[in-house]
Tab-separated table of C-alpha atoms and ligand atoms in Angstrom:
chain	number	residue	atom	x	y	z
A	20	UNK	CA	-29.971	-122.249	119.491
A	21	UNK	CA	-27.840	-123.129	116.923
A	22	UNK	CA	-28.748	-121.245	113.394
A	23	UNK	CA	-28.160	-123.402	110.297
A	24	UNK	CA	-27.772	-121.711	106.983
A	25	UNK	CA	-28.880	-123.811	103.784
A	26	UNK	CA	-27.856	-122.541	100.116
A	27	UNK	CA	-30.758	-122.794	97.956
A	28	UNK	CA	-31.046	-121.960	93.950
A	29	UNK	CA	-33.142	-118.653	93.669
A	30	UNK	CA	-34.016	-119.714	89.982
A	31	UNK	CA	-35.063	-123.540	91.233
A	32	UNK	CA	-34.924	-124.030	94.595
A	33	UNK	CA	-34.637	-128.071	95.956
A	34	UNK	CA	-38.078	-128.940	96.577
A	35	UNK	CA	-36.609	-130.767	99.679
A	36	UNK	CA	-34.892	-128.247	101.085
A	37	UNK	CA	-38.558	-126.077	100.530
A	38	UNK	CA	-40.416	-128.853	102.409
A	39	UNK	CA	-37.724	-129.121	105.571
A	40	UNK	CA	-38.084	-124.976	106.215
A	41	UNK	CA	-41.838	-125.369	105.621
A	42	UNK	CA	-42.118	-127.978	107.868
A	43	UNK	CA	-40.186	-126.204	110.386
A	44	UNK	CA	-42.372	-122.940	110.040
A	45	UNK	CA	-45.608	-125.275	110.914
A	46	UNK	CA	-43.870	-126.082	113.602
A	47	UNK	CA	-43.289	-123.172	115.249
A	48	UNK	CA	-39.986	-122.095	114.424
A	49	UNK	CA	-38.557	-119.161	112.675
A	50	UNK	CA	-37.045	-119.053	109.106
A	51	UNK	CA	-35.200	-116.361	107.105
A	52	UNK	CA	-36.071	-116.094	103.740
A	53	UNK	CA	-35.009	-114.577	100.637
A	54	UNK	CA	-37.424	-112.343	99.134
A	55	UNK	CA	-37.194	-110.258	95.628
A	56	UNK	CA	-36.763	-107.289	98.668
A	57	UNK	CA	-34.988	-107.822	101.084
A	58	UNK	CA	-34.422	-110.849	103.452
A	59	UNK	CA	-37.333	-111.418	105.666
A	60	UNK	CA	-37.840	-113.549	108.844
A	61	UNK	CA	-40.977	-115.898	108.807
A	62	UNK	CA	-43.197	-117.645	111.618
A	63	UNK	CA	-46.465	-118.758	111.164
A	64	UNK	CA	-48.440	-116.099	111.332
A	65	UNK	CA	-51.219	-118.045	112.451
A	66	UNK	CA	-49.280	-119.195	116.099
A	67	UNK	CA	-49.156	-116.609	118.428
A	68	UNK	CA	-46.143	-118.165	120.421
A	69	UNK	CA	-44.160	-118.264	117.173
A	70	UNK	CA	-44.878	-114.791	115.972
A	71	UNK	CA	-43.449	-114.011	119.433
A	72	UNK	CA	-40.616	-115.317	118.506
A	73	UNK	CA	-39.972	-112.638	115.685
A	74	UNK	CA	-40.367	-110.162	118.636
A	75	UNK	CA	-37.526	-111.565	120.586
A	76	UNK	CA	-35.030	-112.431	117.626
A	77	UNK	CA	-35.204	-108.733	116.370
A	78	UNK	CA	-35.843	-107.070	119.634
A	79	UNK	CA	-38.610	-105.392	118.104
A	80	UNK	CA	-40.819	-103.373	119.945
A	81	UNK	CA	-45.028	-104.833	120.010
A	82	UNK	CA	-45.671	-101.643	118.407
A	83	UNK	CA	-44.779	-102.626	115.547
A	84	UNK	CA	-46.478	-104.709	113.250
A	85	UNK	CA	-45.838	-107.633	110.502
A	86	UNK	CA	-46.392	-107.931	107.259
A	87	UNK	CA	-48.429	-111.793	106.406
A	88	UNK	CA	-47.162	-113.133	103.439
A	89	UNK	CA	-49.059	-115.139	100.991
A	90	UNK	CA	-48.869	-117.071	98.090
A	91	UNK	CA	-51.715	-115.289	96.001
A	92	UNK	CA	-54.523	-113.277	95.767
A	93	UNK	CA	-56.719	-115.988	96.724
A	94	UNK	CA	-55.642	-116.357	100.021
A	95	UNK	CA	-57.123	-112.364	101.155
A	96	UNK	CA	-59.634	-113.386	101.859
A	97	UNK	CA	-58.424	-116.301	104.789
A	98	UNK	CA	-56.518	-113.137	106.088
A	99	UNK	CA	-58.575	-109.976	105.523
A	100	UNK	CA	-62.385	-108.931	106.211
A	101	UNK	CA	-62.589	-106.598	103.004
A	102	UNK	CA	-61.251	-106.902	99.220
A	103	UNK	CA	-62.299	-103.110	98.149
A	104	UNK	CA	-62.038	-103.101	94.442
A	105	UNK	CA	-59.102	-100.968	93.896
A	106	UNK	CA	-56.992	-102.658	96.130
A	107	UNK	CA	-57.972	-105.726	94.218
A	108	UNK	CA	-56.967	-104.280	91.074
A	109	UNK	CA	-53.472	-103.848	92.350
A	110	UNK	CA	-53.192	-106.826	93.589
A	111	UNK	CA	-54.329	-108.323	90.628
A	112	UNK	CA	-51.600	-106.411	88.742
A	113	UNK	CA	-48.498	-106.124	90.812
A	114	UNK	CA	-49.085	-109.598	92.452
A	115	UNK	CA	-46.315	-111.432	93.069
A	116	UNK	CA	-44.205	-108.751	93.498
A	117	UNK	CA	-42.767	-105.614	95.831
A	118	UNK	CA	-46.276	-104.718	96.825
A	119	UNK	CA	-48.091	-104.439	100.439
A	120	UNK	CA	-52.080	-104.279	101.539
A	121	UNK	CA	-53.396	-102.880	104.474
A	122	UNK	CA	-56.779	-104.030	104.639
A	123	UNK	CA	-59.053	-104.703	107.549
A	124	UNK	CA	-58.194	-107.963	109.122
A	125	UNK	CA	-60.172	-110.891	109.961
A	126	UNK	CA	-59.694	-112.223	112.977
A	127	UNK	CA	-57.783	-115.100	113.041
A	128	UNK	CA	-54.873	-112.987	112.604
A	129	UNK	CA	-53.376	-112.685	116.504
A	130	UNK	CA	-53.401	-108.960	117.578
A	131	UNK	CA	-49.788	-109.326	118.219
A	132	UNK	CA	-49.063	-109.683	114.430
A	133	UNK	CA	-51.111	-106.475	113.702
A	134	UNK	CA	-49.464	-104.398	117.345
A	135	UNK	CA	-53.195	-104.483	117.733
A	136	UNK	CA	-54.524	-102.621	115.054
A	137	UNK	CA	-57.584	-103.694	113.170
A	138	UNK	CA	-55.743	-103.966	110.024
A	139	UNK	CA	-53.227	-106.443	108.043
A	140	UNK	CA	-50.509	-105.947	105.774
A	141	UNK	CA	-50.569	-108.553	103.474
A	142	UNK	CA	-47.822	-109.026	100.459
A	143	UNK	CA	-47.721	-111.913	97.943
A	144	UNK	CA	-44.136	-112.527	97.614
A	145	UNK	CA	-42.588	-112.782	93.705
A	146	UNK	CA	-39.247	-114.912	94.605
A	147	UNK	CA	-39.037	-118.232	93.642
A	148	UNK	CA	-37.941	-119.124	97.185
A	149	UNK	CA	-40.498	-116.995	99.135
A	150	UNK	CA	-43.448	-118.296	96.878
A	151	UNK	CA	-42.547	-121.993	97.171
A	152	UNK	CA	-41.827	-121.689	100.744
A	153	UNK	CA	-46.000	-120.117	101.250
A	154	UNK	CA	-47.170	-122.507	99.089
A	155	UNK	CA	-45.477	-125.574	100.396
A	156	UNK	CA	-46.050	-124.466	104.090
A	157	UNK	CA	-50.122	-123.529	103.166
A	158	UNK	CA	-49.959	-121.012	105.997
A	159	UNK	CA	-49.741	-117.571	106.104
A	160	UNK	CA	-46.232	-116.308	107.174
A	161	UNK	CA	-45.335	-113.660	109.019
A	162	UNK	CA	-41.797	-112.156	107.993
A	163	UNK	CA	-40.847	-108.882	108.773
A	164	UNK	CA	-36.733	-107.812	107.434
A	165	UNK	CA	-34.569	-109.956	108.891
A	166	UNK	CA	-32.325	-107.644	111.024
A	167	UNK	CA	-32.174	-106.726	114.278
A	168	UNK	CA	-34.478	-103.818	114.916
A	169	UNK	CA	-32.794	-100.165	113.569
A	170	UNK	CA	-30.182	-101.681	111.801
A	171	UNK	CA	-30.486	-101.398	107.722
A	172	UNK	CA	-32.784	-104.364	106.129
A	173	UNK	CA	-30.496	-107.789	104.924
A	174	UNK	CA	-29.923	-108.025	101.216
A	175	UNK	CA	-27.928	-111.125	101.458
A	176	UNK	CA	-28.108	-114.632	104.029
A	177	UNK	CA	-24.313	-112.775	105.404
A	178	UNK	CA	-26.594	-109.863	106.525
A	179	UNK	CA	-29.125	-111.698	108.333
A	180	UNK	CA	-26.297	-114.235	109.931
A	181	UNK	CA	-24.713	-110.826	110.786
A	182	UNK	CA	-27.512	-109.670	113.009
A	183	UNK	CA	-29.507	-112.564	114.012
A	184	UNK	CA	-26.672	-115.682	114.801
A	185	UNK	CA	-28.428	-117.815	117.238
A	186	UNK	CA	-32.070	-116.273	117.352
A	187	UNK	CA	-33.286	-118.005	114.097
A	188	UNK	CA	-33.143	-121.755	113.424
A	189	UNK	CA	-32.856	-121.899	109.622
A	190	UNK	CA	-31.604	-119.372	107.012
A	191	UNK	CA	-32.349	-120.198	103.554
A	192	UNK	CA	-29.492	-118.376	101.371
A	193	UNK	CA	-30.732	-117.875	98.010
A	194	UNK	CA	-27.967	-115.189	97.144
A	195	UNK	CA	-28.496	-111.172	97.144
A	196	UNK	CA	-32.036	-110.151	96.809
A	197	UNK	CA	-32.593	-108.894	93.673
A	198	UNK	CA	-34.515	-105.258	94.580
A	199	UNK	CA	-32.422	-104.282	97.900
A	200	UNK	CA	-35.450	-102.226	99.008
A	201	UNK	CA	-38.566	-102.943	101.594
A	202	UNK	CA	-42.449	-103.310	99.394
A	203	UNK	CA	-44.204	-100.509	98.605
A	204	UNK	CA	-47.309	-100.368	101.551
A	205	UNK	CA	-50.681	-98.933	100.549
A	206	UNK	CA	-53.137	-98.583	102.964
A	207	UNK	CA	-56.523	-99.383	102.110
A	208	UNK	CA	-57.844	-98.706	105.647
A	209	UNK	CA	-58.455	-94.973	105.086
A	210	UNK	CA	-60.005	-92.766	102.330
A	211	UNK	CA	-58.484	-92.182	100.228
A	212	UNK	CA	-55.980	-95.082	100.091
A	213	UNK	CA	-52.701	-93.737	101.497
A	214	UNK	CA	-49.087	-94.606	99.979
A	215	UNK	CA	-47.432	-95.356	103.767
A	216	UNK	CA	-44.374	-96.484	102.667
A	217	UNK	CA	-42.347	-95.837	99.357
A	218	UNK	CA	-40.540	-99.125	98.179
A	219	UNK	CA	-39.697	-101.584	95.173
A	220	UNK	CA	-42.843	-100.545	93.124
A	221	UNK	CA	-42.739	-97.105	92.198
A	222	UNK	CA	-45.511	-94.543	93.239
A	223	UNK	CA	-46.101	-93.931	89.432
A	224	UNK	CA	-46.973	-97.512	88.764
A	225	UNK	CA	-49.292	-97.429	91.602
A	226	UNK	CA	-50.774	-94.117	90.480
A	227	UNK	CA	-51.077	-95.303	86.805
A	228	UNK	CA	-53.661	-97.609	87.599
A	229	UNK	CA	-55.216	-96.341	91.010
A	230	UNK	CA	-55.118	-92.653	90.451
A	231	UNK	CA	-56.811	-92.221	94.063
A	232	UNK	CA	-53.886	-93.558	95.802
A	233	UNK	CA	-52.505	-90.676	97.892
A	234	UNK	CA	-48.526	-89.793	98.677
A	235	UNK	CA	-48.777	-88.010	101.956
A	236	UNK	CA	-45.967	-85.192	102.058
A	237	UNK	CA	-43.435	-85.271	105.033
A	238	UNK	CA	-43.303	-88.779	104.077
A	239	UNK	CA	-41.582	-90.366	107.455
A	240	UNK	CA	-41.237	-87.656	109.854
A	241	UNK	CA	-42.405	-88.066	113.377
A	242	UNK	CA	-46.136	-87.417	113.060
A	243	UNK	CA	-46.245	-89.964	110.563
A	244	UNK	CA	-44.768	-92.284	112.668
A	245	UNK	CA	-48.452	-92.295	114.566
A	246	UNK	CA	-50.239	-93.293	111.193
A	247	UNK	CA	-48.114	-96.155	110.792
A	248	UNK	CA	-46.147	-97.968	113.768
A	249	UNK	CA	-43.127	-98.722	113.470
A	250	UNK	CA	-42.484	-96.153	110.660
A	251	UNK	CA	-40.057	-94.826	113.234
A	252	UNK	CA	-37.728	-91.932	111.570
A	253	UNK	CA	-34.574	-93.869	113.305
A	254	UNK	CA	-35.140	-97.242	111.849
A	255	UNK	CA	-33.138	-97.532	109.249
A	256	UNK	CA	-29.849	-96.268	110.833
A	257	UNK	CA	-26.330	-97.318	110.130
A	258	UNK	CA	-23.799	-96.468	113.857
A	259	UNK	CA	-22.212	-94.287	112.232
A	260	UNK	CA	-24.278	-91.029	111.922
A	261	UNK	CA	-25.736	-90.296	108.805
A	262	UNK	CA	-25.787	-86.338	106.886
A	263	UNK	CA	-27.715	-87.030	103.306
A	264	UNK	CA	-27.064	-84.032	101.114
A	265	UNK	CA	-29.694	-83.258	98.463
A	266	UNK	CA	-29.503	-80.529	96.094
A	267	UNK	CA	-27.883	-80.044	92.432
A	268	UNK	CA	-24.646	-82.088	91.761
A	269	UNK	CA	-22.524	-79.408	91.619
A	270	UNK	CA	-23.798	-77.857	94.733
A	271	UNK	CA	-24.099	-81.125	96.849
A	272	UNK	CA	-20.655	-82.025	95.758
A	273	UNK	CA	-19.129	-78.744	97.226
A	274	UNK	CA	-20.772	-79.356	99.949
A	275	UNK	CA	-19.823	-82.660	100.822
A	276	UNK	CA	-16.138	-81.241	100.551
A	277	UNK	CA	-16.745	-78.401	102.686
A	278	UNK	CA	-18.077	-80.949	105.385
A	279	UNK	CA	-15.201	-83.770	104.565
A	280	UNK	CA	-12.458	-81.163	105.409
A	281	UNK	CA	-13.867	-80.375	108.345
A	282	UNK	CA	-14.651	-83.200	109.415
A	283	UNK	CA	-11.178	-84.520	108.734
A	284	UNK	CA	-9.493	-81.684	110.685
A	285	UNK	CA	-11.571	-82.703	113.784
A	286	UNK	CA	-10.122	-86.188	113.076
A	287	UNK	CA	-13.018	-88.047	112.316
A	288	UNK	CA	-13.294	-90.860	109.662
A	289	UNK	CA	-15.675	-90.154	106.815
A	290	UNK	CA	-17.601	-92.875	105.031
A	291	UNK	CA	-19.324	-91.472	101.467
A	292	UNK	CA	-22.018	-93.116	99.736
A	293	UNK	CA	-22.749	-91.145	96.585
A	294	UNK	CA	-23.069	-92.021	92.684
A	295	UNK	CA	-20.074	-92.696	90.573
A	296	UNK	CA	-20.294	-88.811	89.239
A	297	UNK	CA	-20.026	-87.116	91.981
A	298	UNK	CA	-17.149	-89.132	93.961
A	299	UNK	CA	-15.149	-88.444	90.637
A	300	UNK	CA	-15.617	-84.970	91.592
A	301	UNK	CA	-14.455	-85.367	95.055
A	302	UNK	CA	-11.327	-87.967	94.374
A	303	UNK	CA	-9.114	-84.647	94.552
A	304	UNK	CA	-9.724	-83.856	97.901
A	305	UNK	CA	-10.472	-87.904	99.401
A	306	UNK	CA	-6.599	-88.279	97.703
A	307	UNK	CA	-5.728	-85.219	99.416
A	308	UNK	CA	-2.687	-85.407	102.426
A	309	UNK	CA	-4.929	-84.108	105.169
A	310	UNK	CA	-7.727	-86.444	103.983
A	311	UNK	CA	-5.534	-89.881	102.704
A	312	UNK	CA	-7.055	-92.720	104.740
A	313	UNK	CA	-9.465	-90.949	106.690
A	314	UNK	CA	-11.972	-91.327	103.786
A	315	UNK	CA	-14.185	-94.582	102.887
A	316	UNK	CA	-15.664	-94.228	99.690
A	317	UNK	CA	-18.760	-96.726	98.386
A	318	UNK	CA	-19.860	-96.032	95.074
A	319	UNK	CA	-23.905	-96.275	94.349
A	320	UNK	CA	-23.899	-96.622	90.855
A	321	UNK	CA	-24.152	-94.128	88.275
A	322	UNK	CA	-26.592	-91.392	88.936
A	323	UNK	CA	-29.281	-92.584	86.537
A	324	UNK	CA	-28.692	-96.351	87.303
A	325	UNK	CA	-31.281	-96.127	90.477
A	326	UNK	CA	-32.189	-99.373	89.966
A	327	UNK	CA	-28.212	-100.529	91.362
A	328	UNK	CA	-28.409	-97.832	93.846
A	329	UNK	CA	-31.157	-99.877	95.180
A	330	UNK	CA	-30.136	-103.235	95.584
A	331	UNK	CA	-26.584	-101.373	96.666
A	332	UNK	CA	-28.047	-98.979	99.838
A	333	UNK	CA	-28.001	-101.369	102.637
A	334	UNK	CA	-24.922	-103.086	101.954
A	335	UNK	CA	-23.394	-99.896	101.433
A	336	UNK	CA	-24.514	-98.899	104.790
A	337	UNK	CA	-23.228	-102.009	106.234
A	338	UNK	CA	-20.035	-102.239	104.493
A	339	UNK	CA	-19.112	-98.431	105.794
A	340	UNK	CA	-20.293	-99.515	109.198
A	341	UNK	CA	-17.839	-102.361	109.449
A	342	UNK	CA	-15.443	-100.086	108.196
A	343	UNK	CA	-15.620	-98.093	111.102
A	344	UNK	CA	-16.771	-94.519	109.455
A	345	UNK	CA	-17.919	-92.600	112.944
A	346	UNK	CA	-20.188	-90.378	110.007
A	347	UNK	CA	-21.658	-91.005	106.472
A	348	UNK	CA	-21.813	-88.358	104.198
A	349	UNK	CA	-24.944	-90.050	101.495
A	350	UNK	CA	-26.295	-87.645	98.721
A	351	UNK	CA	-29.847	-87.824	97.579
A	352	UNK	CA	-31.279	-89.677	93.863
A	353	UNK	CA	-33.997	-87.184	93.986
A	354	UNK	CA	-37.920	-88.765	94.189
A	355	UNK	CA	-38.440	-89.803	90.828
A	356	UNK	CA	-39.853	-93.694	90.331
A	357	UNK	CA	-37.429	-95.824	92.893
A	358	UNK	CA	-35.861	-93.142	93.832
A	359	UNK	CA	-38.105	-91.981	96.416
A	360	UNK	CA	-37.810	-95.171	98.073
A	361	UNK	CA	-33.841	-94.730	98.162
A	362	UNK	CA	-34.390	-91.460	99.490
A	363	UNK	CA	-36.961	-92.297	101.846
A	364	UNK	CA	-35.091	-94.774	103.837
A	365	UNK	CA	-31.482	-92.510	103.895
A	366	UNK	CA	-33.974	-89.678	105.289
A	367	UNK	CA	-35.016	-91.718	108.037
A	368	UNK	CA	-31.004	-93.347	108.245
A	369	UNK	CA	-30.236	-89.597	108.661
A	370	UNK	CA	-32.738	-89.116	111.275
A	371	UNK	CA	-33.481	-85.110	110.623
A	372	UNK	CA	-29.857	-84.429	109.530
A	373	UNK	CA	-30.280	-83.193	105.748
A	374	UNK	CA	-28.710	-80.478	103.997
A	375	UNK	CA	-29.959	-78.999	101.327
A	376	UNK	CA	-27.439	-77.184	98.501
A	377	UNK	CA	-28.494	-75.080	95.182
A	378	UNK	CA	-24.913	-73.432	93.823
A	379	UNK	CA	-25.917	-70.115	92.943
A	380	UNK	CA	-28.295	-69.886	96.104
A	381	UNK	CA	-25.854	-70.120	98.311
A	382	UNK	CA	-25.134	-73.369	100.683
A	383	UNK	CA	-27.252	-72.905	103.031
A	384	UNK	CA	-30.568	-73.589	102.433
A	385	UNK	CA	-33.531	-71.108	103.498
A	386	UNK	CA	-36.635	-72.377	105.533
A	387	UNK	CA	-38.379	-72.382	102.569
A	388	UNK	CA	-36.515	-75.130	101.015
A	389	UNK	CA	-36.884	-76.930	103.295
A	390	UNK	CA	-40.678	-78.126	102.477
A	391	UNK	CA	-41.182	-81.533	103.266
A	392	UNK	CA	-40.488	-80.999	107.071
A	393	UNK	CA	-37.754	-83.578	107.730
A	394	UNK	CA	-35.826	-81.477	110.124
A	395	UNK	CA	-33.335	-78.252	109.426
A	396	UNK	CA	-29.854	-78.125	108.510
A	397	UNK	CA	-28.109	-78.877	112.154
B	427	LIG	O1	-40.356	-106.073	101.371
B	427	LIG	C1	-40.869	-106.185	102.482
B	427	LIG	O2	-41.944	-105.671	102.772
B	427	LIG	C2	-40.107	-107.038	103.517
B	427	LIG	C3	-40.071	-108.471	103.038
B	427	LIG	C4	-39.483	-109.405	104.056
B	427	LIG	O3	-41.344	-108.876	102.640
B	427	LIG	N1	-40.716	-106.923	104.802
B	427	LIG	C5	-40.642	-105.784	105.550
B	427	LIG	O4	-41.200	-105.878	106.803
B	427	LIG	O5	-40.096	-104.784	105.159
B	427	LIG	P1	-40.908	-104.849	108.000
B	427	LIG	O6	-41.420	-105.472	109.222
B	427	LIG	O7	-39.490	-104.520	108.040
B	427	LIG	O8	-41.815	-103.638	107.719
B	427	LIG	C6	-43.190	-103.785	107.965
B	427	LIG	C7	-43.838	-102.456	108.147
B	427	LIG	C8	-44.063	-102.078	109.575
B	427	LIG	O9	-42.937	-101.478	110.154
B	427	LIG	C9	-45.242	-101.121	109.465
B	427	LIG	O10	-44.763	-99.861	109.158
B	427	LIG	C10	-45.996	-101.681	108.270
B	427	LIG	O11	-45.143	-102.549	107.602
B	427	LIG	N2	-47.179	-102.421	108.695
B	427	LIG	C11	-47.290	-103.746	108.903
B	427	LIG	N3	-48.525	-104.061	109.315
B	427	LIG	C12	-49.202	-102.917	109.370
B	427	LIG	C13	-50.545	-102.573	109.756
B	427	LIG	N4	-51.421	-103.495	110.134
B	427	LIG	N5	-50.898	-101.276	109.698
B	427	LIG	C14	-50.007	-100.323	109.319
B	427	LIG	N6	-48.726	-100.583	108.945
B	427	LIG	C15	-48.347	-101.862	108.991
B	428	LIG	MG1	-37.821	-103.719	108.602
């Protein structure tokens, strides 16, 4: 198949261009989207043969569901057997926007879109591009990222053209997304409701309004992984293997230089994704003879501007894995507001390997800092 990509304005995109990919969604075929997330690819979610299709693009396993996207709260209840008020009241807030549902589904959504589960995750889409194209097509769409499966989410039409060349017939390219990061998923399924995933809209927002909404600790280690398919710890992963460092500055930073020397000396190249700050602190030794070339450095930002670090990770990621880094050194924003989504999604890029530093505790960090069960220093 050959993939076309169409530019479209993300402020006012060409109503014809709109009607062509929604015509080619009721159809059958599959789409990539911008969304004010990441890039997502859509099928109907309605046609079991093209939700398939998602499947085989992505080489994603059945296990793993999709998320139906809408145009607004008014179309639950076409999708979903139950509205419980609080989940209502978010919608009803954060709607459009970086928000997902899990509510029980009805059942004209095909197993296949939920892996089989009795419940949907449904999302209302805030992009100009992703709204017109559910409200033009007047079917739900299902549109999980558009990347192949493990490799970091698309933030721009390059991305998705990247992984999926040939497995998707139309790519709308309405520039960078404007987030960077996945929705926020609350399930509404269990009681309490359940944060599953951390994402564009920040815990605190959610918590603000819906005080019962619960963030389950070990966010996205293995046993979580049951809970919610597909939350695999692995599935965010760069090739390059990924160490993120968490701690204070000045002891992640002396960290990271312990580690960059020696992995220099066993001649490895060293990608490093940290804030402005702290790759200040380690230009020294990246300028360094022993080190000079053998370093990739992508900046994140400033430490405080998490909103850039955002919409930065996954090209970052990208960008070092083109370089070919054979290991990223990332360092932690801490959990505060977006944040925790940033740090979610390098924890599962990193796959267990996380190493904690306090200066004045020493490097290495005792079991007991190590609380939230991700794995121990290697
Ligand atoms: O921002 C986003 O949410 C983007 C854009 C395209 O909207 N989409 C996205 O989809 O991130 P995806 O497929 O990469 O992540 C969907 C995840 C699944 O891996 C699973 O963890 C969860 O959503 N999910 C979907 N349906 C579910 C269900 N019925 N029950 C539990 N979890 C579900
Ligand atoms: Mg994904």
């Amino acid at each position: 198949m050959k993939t076309r990509v169409v530019k479209v304005d993300a402020e006012q995109p060409d109503p014809a261009v709109i009607e062509e990919a929604a015509e080619a969604l009721r159809a059958g075929k599959l789409v990539a989207f911008p969304t004010e997330t990441v890039y997502g690819l859509g099928a109907h979610a309605l046609d079991e043969r093209a939700v398939q299709k998602i499947f085989d693009a992505k080489e994603r396993p059945a296990t793993d569901p999709l998320i139906v996207h809408i145009a607004h709260v008014g179309q639950v209840s076409q999708c979903a057997s139950a509205f419980p008020a609080n989940a209502r009241k978010l919608a009803l807030a954060f709607w459009a926007g970086p928000l997902t549902l899990i509510l029980p589904k009805k059942p004209s959504i095909p197993d296949l879109v939920t892996a089989g589960l009795p419940n949907v995750a449904l999302r209302a889409p805030a992009h100009r591009v992703a709204r017109a194209l559910v409200e033009t097509a007047g079917i739900p769409i299902a549109a999980p990222s558009a990347n192949r499966f493990s490799r970091p989410s698309p933030t721009t039409a390059a991305h998705v053209k990247d992984d999926l060349d040939g497995r998707v017939d139309l790519i709308l390219d309405g520039g960078p997304t404007d987030i960077g990061i996945e929705s926020t998923i609350v399930d509404f399924s269990v009681d309490p409701p359940v944060l599953r995933r951390p994402g564009g809209l920040t815990f605190e927002q959610i918590h603000s309004l819906v005080p019962e909404v619960v963030l389950v600790t070990g966010q996205g280690n293995e046993s979580e992984a049951q809970v919610a398919p597909g939350q695999l710890t692995r599935h965010y992963a760069p090739r390059a293997e990924l160490t993120l460092f968490e701690g204070d500055q000045s002891g992640v930073v002396e960290r990271i230089g312990t580690d960059v020397r020696t992995a220099v000396a066993r001649g490895l190249r060293v990608g490093i994704l940290a804030p402005e700050e702290d790759l200040k602190a380690l230009a020294p030794l990246v300028a360094s003879t022993a080190a000079a070339g053998r370093v990739e450095v992508r900046p994140f930002g400033a430490r405080r501007d998490v909103e850039r670090a955002a919409r930065e990770l996954y090209a970052g990621l990208r960008d070092l894995d083109a370089s070919g880094v054979d290991v990223i050194f990332a360092t932690s924003p801490g959990r505060e507001g977006l944040a925790l989504a940033i740090r979610d999604r390098l924890a599962r890029a990193a796959g267990g390997r996380i190493k904690r530093s306090f200066n004045g505790q020493g490097s290495d960090p005792s079991p007991a800092q190590n609380q939230r069960g991700e794995g121990s220093d290697p």
